[in-house]
PDB file of C-alpha atoms in Angstrom:
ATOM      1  CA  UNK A 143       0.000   0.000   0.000  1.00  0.00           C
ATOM      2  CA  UNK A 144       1.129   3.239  -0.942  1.00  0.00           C
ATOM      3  CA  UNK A 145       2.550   5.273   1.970  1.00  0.00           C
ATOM      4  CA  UNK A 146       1.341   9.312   2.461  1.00  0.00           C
ATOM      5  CA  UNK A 147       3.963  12.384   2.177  1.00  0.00           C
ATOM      6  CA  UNK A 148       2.931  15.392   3.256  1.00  0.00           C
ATOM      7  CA  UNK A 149       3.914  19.563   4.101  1.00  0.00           C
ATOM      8  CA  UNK A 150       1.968  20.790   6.874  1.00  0.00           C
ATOM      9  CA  UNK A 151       2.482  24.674   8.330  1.00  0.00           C
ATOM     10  CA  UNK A 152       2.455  25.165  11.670  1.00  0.00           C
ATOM     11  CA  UNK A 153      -0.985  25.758  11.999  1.00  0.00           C
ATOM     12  CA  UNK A 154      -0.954  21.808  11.068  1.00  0.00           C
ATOM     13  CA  UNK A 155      -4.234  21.725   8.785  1.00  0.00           C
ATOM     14  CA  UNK A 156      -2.818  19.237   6.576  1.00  0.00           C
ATOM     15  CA  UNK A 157      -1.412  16.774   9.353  1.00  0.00           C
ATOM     16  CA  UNK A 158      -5.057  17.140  11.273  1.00  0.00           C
ATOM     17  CA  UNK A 159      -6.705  15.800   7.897  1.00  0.00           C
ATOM     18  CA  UNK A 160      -3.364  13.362   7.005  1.00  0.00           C
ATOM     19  CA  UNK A 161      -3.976  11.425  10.484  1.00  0.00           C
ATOM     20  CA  UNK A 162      -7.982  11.075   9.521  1.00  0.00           C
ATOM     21  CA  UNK A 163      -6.843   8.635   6.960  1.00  0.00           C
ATOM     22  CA  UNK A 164      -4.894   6.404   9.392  1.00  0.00           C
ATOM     23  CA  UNK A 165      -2.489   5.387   6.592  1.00  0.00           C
ATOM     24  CA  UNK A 166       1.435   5.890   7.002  1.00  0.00           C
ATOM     25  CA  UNK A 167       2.677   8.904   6.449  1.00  0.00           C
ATOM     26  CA  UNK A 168       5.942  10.982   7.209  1.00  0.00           C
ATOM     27  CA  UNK A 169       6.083  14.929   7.325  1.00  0.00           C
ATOM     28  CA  UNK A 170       8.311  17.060   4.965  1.00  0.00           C
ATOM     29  CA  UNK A 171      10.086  19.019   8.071  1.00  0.00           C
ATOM     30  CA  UNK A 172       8.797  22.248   8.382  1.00  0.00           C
ATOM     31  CA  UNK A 173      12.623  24.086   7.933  1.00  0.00           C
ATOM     32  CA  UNK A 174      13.870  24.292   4.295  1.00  0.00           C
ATOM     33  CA  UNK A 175      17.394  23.614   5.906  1.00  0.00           C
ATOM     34  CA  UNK A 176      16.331  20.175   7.211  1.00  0.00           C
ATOM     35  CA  UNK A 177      14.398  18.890   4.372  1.00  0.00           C
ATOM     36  CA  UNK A 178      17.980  18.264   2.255  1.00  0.00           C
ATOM     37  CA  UNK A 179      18.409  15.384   4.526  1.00  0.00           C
ATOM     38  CA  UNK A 180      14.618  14.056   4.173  1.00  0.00           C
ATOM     39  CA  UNK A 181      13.477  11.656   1.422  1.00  0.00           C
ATOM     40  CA  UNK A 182      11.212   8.752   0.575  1.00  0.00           C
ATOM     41  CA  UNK A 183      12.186   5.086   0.213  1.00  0.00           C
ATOM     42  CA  UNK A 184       8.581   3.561  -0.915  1.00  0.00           C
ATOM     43  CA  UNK A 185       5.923   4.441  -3.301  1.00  0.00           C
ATOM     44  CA  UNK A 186       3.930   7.620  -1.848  1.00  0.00           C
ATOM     45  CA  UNK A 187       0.609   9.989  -1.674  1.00  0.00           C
ATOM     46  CA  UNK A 188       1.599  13.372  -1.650  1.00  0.00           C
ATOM     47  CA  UNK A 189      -0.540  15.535  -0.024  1.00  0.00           C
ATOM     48  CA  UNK A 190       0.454  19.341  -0.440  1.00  0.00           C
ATOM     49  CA  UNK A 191      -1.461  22.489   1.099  1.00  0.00           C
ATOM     50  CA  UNK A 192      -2.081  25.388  -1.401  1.00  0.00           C
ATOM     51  CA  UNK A 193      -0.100  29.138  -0.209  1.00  0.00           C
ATOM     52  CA  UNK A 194      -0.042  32.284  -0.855  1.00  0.00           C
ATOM     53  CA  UNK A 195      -3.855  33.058  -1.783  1.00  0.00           C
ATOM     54  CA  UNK A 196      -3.233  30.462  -4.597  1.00  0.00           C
ATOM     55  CA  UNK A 197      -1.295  32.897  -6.777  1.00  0.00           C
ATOM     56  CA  UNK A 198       0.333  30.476  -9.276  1.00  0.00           C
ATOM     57  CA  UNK A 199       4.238  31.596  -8.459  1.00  0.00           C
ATOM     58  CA  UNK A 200       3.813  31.371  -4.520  1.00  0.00           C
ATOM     59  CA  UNK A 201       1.223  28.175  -4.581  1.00  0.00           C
ATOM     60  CA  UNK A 202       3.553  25.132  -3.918  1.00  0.00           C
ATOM     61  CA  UNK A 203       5.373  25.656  -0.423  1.00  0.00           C
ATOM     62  CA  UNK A 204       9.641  25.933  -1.322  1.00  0.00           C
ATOM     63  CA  UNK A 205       9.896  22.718   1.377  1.00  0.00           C
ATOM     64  CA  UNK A 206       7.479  20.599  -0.662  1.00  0.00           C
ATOM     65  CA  UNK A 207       9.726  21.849  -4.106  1.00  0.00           C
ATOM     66  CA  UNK A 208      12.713  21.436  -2.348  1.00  0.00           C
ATOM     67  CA  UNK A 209      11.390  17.793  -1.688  1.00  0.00           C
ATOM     68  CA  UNK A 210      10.473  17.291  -5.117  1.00  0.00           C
ATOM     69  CA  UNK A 211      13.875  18.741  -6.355  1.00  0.00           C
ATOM     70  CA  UNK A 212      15.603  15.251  -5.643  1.00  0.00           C
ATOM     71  CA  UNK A 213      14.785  12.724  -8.529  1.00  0.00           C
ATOM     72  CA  UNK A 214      15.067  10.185  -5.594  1.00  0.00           C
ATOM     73  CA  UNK A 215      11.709  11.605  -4.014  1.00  0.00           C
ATOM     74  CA  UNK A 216      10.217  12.704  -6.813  1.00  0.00           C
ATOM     75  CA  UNK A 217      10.246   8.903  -8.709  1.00  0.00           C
ATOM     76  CA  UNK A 218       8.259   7.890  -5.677  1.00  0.00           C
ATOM     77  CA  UNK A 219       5.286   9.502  -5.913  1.00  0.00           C
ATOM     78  CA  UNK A 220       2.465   7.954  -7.113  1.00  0.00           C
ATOM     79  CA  UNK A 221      -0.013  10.617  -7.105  1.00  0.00           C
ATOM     80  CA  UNK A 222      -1.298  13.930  -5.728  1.00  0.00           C
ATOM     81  CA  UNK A 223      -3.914  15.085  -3.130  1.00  0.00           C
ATOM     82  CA  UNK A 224      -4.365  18.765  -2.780  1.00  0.00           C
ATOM     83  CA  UNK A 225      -5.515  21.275   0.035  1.00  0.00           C
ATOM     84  CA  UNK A 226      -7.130  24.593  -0.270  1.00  0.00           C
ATOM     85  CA  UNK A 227      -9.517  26.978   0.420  1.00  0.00           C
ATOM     86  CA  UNK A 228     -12.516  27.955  -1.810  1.00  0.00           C
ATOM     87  CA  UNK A 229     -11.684  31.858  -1.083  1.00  0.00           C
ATOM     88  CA  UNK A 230      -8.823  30.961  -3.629  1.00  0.00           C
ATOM     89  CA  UNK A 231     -11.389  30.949  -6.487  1.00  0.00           C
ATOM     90  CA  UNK A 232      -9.896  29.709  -9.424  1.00  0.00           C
ATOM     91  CA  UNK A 233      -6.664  28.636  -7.548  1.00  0.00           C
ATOM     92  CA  UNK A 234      -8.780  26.423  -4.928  1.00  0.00           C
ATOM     93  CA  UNK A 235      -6.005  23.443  -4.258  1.00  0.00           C
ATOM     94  CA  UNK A 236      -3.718  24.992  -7.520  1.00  0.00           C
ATOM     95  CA  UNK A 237      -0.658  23.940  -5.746  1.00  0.00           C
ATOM     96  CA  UNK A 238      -2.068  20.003  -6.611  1.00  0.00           C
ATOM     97  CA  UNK A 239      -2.614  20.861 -10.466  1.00  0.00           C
ATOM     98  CA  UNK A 240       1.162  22.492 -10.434  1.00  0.00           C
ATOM     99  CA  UNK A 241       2.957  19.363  -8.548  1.00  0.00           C
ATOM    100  CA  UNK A 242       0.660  16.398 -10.882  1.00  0.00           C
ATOM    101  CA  UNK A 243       1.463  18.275 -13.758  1.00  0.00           C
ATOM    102  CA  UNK A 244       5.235  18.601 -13.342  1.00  0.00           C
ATOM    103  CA  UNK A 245       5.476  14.940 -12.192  1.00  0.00           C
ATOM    104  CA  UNK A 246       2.814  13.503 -14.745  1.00  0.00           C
ATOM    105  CA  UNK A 247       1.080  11.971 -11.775  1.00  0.00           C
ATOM    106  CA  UNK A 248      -2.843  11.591 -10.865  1.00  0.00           C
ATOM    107  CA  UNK A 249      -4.111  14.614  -9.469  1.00  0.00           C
ATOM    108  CA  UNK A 250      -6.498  12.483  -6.972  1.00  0.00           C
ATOM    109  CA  UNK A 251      -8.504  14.846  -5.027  1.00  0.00           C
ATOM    110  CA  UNK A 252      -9.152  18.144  -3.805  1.00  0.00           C
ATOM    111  CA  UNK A 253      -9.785  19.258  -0.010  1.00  0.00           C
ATOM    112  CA  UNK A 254     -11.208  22.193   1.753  1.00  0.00           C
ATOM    113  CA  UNK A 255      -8.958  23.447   4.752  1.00  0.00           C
ATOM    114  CA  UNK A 256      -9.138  20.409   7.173  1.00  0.00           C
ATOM    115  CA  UNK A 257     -11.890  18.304   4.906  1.00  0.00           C
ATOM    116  CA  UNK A 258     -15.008  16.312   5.750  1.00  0.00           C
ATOM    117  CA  UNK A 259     -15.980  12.548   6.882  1.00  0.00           C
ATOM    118  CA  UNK A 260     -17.175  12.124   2.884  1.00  0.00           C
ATOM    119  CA  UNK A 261     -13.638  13.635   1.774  1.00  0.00           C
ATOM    120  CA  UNK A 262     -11.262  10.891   4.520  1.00  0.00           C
ATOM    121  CA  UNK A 263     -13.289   8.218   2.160  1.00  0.00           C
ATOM    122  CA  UNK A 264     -12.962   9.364  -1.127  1.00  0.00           C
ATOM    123  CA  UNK A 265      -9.275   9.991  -0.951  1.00  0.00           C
ATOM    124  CA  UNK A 266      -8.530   6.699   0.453  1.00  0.00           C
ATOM    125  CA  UNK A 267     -10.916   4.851  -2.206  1.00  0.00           C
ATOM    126  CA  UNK A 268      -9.150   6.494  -4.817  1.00  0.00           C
ATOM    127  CA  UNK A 269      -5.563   5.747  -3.131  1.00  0.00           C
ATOM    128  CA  UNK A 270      -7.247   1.797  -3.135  1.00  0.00           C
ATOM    129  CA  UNK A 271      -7.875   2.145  -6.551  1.00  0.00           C
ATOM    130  CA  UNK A 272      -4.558   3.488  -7.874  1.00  0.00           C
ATOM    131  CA  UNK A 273      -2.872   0.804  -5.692  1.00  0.00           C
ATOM    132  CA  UNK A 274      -5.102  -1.662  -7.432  1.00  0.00           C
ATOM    133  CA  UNK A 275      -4.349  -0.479 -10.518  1.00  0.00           C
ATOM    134  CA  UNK A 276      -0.340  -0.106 -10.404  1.00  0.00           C
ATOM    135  CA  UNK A 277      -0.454  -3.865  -9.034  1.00  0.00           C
ATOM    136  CA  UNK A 278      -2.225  -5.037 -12.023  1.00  0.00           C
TER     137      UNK A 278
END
């Protein structure tokens, strides 16, 4: 089963919502300086907050690109789940779109700030179904 990544700020929205889906996961440190010396050893869920308002140069956070910077980490990840806020408009979750994009990865869902009971299922369905489907 595919493991979760994930960037959470210090106001920890993303971990709150990461530890509703009770998979393994491991937290890009929160210092740019430490996350040189972090990486990825399995097949992984990246789940990435959107910044900045959503504007398209500020989206990604520089940890999570710094993260995705070394080809080791970056051939492990499977696929994308995104976090956001709808006051973003047309940049709700924009930082997911940039990151599947640029790794030609399965964008696999998008989440409102700390998502719902309906949102924990659907992104672990659709994490069962990609696992299902890269085992095939």
């Amino acid at each position: 089963m595919f493991e979760i990544v994930y960037f959470s700020s210090a106001s920890e929205n993303t971990k709150r919502f990461v530890e509703k889906l009770g998979i393994k996961s491991s937290r890009i440190p929160l210092f740019t300086k430490e996350v040189e010396d972090f990486s990825v050893e399995k097949d992984s869920i990246l789940v990435v907050p959107t910044y900045g308002g959503g504007e398209d140069k500020r989206a990604v956070p520089i940890q999570v690109i710094k993260f995705l910077n070394n080809p080791a980490n970056r051939k492990h990840i499977a696929g994308v789940v995104a976090l956001g806020n709808t006051n973003f408009g047309e940049s709700y979750c924009i930082a997911g779109e940039i990151v599947s994009e640029k790794l030609n990865v399965p964008l696999l869902y998008r989440v409102e700030i700390l998502g719902t009971p309906h949102d924990v299922v659907e992104v672990k369905e659709r994490i069962n179904t990609l696992w299902n489907a890269r085992q095939s």
